[in-house]
Structure formats: structure tokens, C-alpha cells
C-alpha atoms as an extended CHARMM CRD file, in Angstrom:
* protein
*
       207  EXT
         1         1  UNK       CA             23.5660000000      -28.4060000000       11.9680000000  PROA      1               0.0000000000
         2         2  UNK       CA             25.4380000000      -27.5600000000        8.4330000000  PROA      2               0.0000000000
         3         3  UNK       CA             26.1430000000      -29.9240000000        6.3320000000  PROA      3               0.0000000000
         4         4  UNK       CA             29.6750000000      -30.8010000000        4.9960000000  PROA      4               0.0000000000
         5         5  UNK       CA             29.6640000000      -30.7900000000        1.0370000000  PROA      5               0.0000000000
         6         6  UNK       CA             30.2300000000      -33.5820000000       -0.4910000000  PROA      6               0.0000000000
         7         7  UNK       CA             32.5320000000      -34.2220000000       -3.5930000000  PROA      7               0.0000000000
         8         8  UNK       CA             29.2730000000      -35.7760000000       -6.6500000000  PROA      8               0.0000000000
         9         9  UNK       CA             31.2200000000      -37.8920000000       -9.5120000000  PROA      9               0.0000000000
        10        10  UNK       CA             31.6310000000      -36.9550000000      -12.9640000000  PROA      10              0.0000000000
        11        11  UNK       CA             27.6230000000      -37.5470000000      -14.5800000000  PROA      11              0.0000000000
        12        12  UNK       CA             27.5320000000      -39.6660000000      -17.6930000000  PROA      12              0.0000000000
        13        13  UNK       CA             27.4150000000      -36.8410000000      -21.0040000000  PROA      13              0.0000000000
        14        14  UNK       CA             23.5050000000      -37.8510000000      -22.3940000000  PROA      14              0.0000000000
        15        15  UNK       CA             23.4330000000      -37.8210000000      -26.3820000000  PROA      15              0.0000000000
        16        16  UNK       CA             20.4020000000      -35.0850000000      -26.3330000000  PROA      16              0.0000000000
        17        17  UNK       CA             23.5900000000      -32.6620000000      -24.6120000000  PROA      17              0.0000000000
        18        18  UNK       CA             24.9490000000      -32.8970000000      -27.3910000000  PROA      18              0.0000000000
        19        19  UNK       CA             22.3920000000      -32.8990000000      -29.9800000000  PROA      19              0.0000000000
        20        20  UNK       CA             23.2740000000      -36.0750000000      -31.0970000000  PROA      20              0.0000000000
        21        21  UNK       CA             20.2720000000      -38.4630000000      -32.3830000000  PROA      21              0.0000000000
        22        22  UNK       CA             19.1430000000      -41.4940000000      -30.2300000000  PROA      22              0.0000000000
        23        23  UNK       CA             20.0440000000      -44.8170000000      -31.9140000000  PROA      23              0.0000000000
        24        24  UNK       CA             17.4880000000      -47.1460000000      -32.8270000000  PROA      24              0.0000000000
        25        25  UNK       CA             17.5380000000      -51.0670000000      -34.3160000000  PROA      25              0.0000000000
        26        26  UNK       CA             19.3330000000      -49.0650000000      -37.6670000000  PROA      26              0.0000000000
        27        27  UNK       CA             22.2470000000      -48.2730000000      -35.8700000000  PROA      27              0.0000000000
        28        28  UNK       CA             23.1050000000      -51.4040000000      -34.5220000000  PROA      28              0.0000000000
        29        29  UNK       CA             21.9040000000      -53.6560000000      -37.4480000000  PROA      29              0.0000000000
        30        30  UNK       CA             24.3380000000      -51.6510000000      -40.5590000000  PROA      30              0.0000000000
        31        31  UNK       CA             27.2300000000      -51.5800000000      -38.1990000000  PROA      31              0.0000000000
        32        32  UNK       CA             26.8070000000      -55.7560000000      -37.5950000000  PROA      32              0.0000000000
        33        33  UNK       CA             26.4990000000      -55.6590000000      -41.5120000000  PROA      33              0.0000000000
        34        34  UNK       CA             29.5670000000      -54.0390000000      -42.0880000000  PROA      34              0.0000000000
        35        35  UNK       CA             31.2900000000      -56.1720000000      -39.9070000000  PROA      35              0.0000000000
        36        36  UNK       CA             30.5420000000      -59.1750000000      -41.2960000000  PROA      36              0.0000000000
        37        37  UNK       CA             31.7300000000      -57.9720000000      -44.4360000000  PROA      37              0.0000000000
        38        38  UNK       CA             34.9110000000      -56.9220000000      -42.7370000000  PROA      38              0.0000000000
        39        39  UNK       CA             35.2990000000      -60.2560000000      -41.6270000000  PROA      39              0.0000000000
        40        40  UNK       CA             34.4270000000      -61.7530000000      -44.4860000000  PROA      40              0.0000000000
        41        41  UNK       CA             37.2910000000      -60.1340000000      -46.5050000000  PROA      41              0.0000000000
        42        42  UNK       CA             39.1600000000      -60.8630000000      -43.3630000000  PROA      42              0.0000000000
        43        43  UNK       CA             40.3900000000      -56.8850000000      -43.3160000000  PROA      43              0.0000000000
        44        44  UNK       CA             40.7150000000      -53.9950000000      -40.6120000000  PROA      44              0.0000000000
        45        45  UNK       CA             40.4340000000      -55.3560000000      -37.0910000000  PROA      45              0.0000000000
        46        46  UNK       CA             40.7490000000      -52.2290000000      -35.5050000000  PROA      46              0.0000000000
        47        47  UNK       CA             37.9750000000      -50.4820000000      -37.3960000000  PROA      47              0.0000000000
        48        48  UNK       CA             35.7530000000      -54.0950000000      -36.7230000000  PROA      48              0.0000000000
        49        49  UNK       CA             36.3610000000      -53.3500000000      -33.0210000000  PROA      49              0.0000000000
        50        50  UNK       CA             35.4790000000      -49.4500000000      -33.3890000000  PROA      50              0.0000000000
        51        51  UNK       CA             32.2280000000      -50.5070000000      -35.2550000000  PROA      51              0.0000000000
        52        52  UNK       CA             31.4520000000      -53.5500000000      -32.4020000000  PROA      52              0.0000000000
        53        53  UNK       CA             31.0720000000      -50.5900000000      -29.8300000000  PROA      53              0.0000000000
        54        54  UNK       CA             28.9200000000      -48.3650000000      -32.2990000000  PROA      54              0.0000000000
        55        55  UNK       CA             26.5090000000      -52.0770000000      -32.3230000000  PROA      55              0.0000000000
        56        56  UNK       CA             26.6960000000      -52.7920000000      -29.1020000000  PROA      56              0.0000000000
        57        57  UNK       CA             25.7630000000      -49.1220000000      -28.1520000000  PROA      57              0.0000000000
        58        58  UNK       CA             22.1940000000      -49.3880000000      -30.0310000000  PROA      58              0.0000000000
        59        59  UNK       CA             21.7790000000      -53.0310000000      -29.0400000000  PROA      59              0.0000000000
        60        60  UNK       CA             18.3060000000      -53.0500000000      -26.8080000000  PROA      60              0.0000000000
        61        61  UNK       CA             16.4010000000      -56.1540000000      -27.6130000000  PROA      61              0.0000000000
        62        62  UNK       CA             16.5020000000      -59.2090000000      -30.1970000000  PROA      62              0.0000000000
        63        63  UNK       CA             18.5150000000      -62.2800000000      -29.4480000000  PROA      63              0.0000000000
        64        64  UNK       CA             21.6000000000      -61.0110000000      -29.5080000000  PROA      64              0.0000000000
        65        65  UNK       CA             21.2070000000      -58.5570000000      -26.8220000000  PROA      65              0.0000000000
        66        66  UNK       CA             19.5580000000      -61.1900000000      -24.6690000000  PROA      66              0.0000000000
        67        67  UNK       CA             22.5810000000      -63.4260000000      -25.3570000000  PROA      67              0.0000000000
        68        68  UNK       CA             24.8570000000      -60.6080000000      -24.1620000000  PROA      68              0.0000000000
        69        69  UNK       CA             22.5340000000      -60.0170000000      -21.2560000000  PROA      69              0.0000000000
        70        70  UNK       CA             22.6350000000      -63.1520000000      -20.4510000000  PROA      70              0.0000000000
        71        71  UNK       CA             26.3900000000      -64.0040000000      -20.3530000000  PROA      71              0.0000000000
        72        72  UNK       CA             27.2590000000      -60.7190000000      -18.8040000000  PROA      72              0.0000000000
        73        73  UNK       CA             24.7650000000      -61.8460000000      -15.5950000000  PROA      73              0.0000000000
        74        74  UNK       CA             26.3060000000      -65.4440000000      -15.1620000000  PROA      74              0.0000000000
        75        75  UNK       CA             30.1520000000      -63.7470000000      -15.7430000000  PROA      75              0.0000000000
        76        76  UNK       CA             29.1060000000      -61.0110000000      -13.1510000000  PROA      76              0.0000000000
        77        77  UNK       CA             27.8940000000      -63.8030000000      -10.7280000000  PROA      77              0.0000000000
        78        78  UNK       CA             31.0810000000      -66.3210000000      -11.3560000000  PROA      78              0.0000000000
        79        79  UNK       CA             32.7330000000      -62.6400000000      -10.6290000000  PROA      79              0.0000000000
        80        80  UNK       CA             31.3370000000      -61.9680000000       -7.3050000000  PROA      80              0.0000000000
        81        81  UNK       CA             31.3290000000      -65.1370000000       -6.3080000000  PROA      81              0.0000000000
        82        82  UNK       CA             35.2280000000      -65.1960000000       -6.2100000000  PROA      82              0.0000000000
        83        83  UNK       CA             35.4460000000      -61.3550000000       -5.2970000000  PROA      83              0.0000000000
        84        84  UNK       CA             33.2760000000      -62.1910000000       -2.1170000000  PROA      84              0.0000000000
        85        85  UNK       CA             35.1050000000      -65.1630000000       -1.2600000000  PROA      85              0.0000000000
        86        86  UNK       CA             39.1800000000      -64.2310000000       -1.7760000000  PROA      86              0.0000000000
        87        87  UNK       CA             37.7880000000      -60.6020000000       -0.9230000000  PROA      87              0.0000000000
        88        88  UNK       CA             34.8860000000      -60.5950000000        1.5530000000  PROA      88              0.0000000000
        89        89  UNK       CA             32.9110000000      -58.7110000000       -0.8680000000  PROA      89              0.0000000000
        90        90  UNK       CA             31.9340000000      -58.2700000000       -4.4930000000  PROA      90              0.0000000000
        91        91  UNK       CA             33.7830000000      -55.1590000000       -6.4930000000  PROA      91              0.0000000000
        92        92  UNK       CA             30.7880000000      -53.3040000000       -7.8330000000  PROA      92              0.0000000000
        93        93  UNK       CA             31.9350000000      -52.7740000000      -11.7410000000  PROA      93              0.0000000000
        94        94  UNK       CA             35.0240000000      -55.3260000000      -12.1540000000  PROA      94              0.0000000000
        95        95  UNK       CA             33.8860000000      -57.0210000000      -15.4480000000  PROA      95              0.0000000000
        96        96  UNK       CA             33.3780000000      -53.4400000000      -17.4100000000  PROA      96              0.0000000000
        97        97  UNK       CA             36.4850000000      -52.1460000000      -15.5980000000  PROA      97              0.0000000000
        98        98  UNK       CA             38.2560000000      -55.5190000000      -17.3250000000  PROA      98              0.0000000000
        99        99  UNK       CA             36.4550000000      -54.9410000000      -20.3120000000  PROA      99              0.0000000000
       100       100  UNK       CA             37.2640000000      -51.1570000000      -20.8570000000  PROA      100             0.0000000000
       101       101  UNK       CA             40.8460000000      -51.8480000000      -20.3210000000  PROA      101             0.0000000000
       102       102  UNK       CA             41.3780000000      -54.5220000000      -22.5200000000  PROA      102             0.0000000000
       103       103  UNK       CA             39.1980000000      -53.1700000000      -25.1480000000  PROA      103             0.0000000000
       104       104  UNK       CA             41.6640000000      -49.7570000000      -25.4300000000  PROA      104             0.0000000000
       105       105  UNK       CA             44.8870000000      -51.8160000000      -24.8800000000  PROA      105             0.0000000000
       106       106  UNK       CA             43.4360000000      -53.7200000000      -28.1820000000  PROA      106             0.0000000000
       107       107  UNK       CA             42.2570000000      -50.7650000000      -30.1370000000  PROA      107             0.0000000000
       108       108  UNK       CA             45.7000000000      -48.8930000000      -29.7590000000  PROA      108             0.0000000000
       109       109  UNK       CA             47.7070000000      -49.3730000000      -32.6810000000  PROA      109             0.0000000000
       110       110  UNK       CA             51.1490000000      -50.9300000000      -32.0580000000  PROA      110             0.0000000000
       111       111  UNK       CA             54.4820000000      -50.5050000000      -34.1010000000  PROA      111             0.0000000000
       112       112  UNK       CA             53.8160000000      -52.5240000000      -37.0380000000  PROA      112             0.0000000000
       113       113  UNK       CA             50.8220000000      -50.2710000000      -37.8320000000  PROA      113             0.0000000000
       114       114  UNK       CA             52.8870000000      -46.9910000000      -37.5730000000  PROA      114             0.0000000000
       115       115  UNK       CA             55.6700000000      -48.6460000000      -39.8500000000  PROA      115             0.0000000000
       116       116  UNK       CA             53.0720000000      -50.3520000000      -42.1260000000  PROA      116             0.0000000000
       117       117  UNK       CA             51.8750000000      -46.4440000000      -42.5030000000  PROA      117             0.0000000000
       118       118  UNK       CA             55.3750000000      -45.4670000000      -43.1280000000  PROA      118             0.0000000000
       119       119  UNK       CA             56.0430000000      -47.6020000000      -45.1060000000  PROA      119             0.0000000000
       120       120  UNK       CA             52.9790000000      -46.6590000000      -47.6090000000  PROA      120             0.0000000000
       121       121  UNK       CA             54.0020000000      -43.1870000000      -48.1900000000  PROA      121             0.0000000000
       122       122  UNK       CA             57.3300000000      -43.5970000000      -48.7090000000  PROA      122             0.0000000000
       123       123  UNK       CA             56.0550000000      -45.9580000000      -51.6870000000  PROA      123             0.0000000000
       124       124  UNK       CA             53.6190000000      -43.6510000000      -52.3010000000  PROA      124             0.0000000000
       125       125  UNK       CA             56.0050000000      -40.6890000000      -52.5700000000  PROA      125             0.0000000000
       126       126  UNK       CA             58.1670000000      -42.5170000000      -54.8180000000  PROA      126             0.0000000000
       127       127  UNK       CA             55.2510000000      -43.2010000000      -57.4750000000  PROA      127             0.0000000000
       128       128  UNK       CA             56.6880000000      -40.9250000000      -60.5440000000  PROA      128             0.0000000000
       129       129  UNK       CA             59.6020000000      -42.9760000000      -60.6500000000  PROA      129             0.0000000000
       130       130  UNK       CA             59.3160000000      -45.3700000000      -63.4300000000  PROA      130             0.0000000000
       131       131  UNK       CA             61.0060000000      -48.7680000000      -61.0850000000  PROA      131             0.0000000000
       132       132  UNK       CA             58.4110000000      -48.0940000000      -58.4620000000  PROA      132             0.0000000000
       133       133  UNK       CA             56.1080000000      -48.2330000000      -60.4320000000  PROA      133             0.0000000000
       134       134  UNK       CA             56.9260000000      -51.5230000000      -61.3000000000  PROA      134             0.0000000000
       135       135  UNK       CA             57.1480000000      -52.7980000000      -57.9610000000  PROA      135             0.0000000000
       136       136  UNK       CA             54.6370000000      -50.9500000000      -56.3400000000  PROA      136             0.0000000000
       137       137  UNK       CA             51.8120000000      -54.0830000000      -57.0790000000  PROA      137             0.0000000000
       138       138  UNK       CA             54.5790000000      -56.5500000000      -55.7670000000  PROA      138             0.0000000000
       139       139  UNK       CA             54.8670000000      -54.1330000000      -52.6220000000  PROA      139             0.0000000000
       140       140  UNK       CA             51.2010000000      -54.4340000000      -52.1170000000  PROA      140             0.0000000000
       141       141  UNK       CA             50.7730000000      -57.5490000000      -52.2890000000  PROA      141             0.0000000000
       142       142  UNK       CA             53.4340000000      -58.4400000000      -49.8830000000  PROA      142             0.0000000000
       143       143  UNK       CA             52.8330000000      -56.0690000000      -47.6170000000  PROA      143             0.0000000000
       144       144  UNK       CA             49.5980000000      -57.6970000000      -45.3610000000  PROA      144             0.0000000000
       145       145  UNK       CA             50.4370000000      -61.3160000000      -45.1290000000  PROA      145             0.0000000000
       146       146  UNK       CA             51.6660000000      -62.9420000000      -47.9120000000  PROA      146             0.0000000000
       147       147  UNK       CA             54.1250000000      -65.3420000000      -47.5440000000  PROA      147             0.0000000000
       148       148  UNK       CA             55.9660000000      -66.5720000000      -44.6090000000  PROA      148             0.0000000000
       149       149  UNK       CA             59.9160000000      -66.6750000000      -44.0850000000  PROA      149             0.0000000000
       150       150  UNK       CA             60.1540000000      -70.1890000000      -45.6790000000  PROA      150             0.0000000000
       151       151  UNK       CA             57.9220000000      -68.8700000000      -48.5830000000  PROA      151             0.0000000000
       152       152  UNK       CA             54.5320000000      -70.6420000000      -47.5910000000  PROA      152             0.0000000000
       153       153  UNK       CA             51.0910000000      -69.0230000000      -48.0580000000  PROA      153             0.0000000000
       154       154  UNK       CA             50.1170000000      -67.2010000000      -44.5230000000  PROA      154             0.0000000000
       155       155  UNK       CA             46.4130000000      -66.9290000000      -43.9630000000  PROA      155             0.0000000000
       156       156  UNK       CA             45.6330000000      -63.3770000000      -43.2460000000  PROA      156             0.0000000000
       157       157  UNK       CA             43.4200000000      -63.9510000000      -40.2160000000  PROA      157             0.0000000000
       158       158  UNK       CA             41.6210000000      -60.4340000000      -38.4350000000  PROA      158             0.0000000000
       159       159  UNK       CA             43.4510000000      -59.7950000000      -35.3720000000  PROA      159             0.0000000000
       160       160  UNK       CA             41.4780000000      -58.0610000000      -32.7010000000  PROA      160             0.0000000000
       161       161  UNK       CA             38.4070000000      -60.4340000000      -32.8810000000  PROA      161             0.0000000000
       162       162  UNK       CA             38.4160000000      -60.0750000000      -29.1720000000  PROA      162             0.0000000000
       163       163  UNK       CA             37.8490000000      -56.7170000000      -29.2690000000  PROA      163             0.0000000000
       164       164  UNK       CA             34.9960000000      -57.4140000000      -31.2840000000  PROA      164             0.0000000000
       165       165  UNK       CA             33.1980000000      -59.2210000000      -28.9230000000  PROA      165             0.0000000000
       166       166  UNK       CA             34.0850000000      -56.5300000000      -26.3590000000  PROA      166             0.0000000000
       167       167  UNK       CA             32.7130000000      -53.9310000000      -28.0250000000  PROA      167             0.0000000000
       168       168  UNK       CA             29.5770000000      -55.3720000000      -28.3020000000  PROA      168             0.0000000000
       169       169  UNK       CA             29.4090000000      -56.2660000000      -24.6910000000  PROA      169             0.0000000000
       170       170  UNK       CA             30.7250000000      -53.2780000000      -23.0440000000  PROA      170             0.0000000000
       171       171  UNK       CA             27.6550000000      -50.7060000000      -23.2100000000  PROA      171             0.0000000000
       172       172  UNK       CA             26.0530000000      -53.3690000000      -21.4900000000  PROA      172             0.0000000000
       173       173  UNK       CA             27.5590000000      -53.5200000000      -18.6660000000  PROA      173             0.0000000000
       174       174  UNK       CA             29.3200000000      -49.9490000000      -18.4130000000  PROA      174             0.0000000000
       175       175  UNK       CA             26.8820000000      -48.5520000000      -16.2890000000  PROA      175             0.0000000000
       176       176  UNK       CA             28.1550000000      -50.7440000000      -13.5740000000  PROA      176             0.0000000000
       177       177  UNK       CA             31.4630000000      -48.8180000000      -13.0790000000  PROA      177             0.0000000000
       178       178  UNK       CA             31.5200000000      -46.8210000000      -10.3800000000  PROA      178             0.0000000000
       179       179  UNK       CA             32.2470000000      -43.2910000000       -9.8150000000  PROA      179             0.0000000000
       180       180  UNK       CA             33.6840000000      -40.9140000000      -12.8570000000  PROA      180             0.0000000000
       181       181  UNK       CA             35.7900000000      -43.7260000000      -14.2820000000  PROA      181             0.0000000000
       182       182  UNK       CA             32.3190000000      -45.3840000000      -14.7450000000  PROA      182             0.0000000000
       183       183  UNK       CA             30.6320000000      -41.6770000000      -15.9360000000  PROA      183             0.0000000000
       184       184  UNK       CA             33.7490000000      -41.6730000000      -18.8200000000  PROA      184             0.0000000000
       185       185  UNK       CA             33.4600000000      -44.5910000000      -20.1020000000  PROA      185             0.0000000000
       186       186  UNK       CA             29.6130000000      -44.2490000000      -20.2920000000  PROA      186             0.0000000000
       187       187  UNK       CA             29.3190000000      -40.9400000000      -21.7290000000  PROA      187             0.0000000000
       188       188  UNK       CA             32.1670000000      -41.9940000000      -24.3790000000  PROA      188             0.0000000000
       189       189  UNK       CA             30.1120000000      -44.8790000000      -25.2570000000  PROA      189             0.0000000000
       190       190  UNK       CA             26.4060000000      -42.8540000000      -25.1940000000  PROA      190             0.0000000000
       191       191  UNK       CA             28.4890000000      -40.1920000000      -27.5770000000  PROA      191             0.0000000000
       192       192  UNK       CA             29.5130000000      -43.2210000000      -30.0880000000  PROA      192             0.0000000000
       193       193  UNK       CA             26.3440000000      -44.4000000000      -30.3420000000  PROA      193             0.0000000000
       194       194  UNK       CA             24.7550000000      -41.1090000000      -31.0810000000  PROA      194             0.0000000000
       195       195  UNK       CA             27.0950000000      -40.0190000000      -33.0840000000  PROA      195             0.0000000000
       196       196  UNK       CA             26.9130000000      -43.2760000000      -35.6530000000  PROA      196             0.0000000000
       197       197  UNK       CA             22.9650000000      -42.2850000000      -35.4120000000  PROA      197             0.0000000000
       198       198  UNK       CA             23.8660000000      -38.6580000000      -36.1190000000  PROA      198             0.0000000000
       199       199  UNK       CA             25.4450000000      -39.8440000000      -39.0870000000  PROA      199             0.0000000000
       200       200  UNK       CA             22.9890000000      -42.3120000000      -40.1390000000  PROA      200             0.0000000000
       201       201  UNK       CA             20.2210000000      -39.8190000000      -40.0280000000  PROA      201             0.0000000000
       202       202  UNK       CA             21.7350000000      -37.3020000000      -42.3010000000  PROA      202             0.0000000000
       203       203  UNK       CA             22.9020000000      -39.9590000000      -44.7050000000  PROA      203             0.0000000000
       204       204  UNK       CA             20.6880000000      -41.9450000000      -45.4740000000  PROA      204             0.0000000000
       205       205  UNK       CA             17.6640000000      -40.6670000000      -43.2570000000  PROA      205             0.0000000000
       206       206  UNK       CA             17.2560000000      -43.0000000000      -41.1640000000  PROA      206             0.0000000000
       207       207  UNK       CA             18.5050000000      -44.1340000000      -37.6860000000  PROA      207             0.0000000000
């Protein structure tokens, strides 16, 4: 009897495809380092979120990959628990799925950043004139935060912080998406990490 064939999913791109070098505890421990610096100086959110992934990619042991482990199983259960009862059955994948989604809808910049950019080099362009170059330290400084409408100090809190604590949680759990959704967001995040190792490696030899 012949056999029909059968449609196989996308598989998940492997780092040694690509040449890319395997991350170890190096990877994941500079990138936490230069986030907390980032969020120290309370600057770039997106790039904290970018780095988060490149952590959370070479994140396999120490306490905070058990902590991540560990709220990722009791979130999966809570998850099932309501899938299987409003559903009949659990949705293999539904936590990454969230995750993935709401980690690119965070990392995408919005208007403000494309007219913040704008905005930059048109000052930038005007430089040789002698009145911009005057107020070009007044248009830095009151270009980030600053002051408010009614002329108060505005804290200049990192936006994004979410999508700093999805990035480190989403290789975790993206093996659990199904299908070639699941074998995208996988081999994007495999790629990541290799890639930050790559670059580790040939920087600073070592990975």
C-alpha cells in the first residue's frame, strides 16, 4: 500500500549551520552586565530588550534560569488549566506564542522614534550655522525627557522593561510552539544567541 506524503514543518536553523559559535555562561553573563548598566543610566529600552533575548538565549543553569524555569512551568500549568477547561484541551505552545508576539509588537519602533531620528539630523545638518550651534546643547537636552508641559522635572524612566523580561524568558519556552511558526521563532532565537557568541569569540576570545 503507498503511502501519501506528508507535508514536515519548517526545522529549527541549528547555530553549527551556520557556523556560528555555541554560547556558553560568557554570553549570557556580559549581555546581563550591559543591561544593568543600561538601566542604570536609565537609556535605550529597545536595545535592553534586544540584549534580554541574546541572555536569555545562553541562559542554561544558575538561579536565574531555574527562576525562569520555574515560573514558565506554573504559568504553563495556570495556562492549561483554563485552556482545558473554557477549551476542552490545552493549546500546546500558547505562552511562547503570547510571548513572541508581544515581545516584536514591543521591539518595533513607533512614531516618536522615527521623528526623534528626524529630528537629529535635521539638527545635525544644520551644525555649521553659528545659532545652531548655540542651541544645539539646549536641543539635546530637551529632547529625551526633560521637562513636562507645566515645566516640572520628568523622570526619564526605560520603557520596554517588559520586553526585558520577555526576552529573557522566551528561548525558554520557544521550543513549545508548534509547527514552523514554532521552527521561526526558534531558529531566530538559536541564530541570536550564536551570533552574540560569534562576536564574543572574535572580540575578546572568549564565549
Amino acid at each position: 500500500m503507498s503511502q501519501t506524503p506528508t507535508l514536515n514543518a519548517l526545522a529549527p536553523m541549528q547555530a553549527q549551520t551556520l557556523h556560528l559559535t555555541n554560547p556558553t555562561a560568557v554570553s549570557a553573563a556580559i549581555p546581563l552586565f550591559v543591561i544593568a548598566l543600561l538601566l542604570w543610566q536609565r537609556r535605550l529600552p529597545r536595545v535592553t530588550a534586544l540584549l534580554g533575548l541574546l541572555a536569555g538565549a545562553a541562559l542554561s543553569r544558575g538561579w536565574l534560569h531555574l527562576a525562569i524555569r520555574a515560573g514558565v512551568h506554573w504559568t504553563n500549568v495556570v495556562i492549561d488549566t483554563v485552556t482545558r477547561t473554557t477549551l476542552g484541551g490545552a493549546v500546546p505552545g500558547a505562552l511562547a506564542l503570547i510571548l513572541a508576539i508581544y515581545y516584536v509588537l514591543q521591539i518595533v519602533p513607533n512614531e516618536q522614534t522615527f521623528a526623534s531620528l528626524a529630528g537629529a539630523r535635521q539638527r545635525v545638518g544644520r551644525l555649521g550655522r553659528s545659532e545652531d550651534l548655540h542651541s544645539w546643547p539646549r536641543a539635546i537636552g530637551s529632547g529625551g525627557g526633560g521637562r513636562d508641559r507645566v515645566g516640572r522635572d520628568r523622570p526619564r524612566r526605560p520603557e520596554k522593561l517588559g520586553a526585558l523580561g520577555v526576552g529573557l524568558t522566551l528561548p525558554a519556552v520557544a521550543a513549545t510552539i508548534p509547527g514552523s511558526v514554532g521552527a521561526i521563532v526558534l531558529s531566530a532565537i538559536t541564530i541570536i544567541g550564536g551570533a552574540g557568541a560569534t562576536v564574543l569569540q572574535h572580540t575578546i576570545g572568549i564565549h
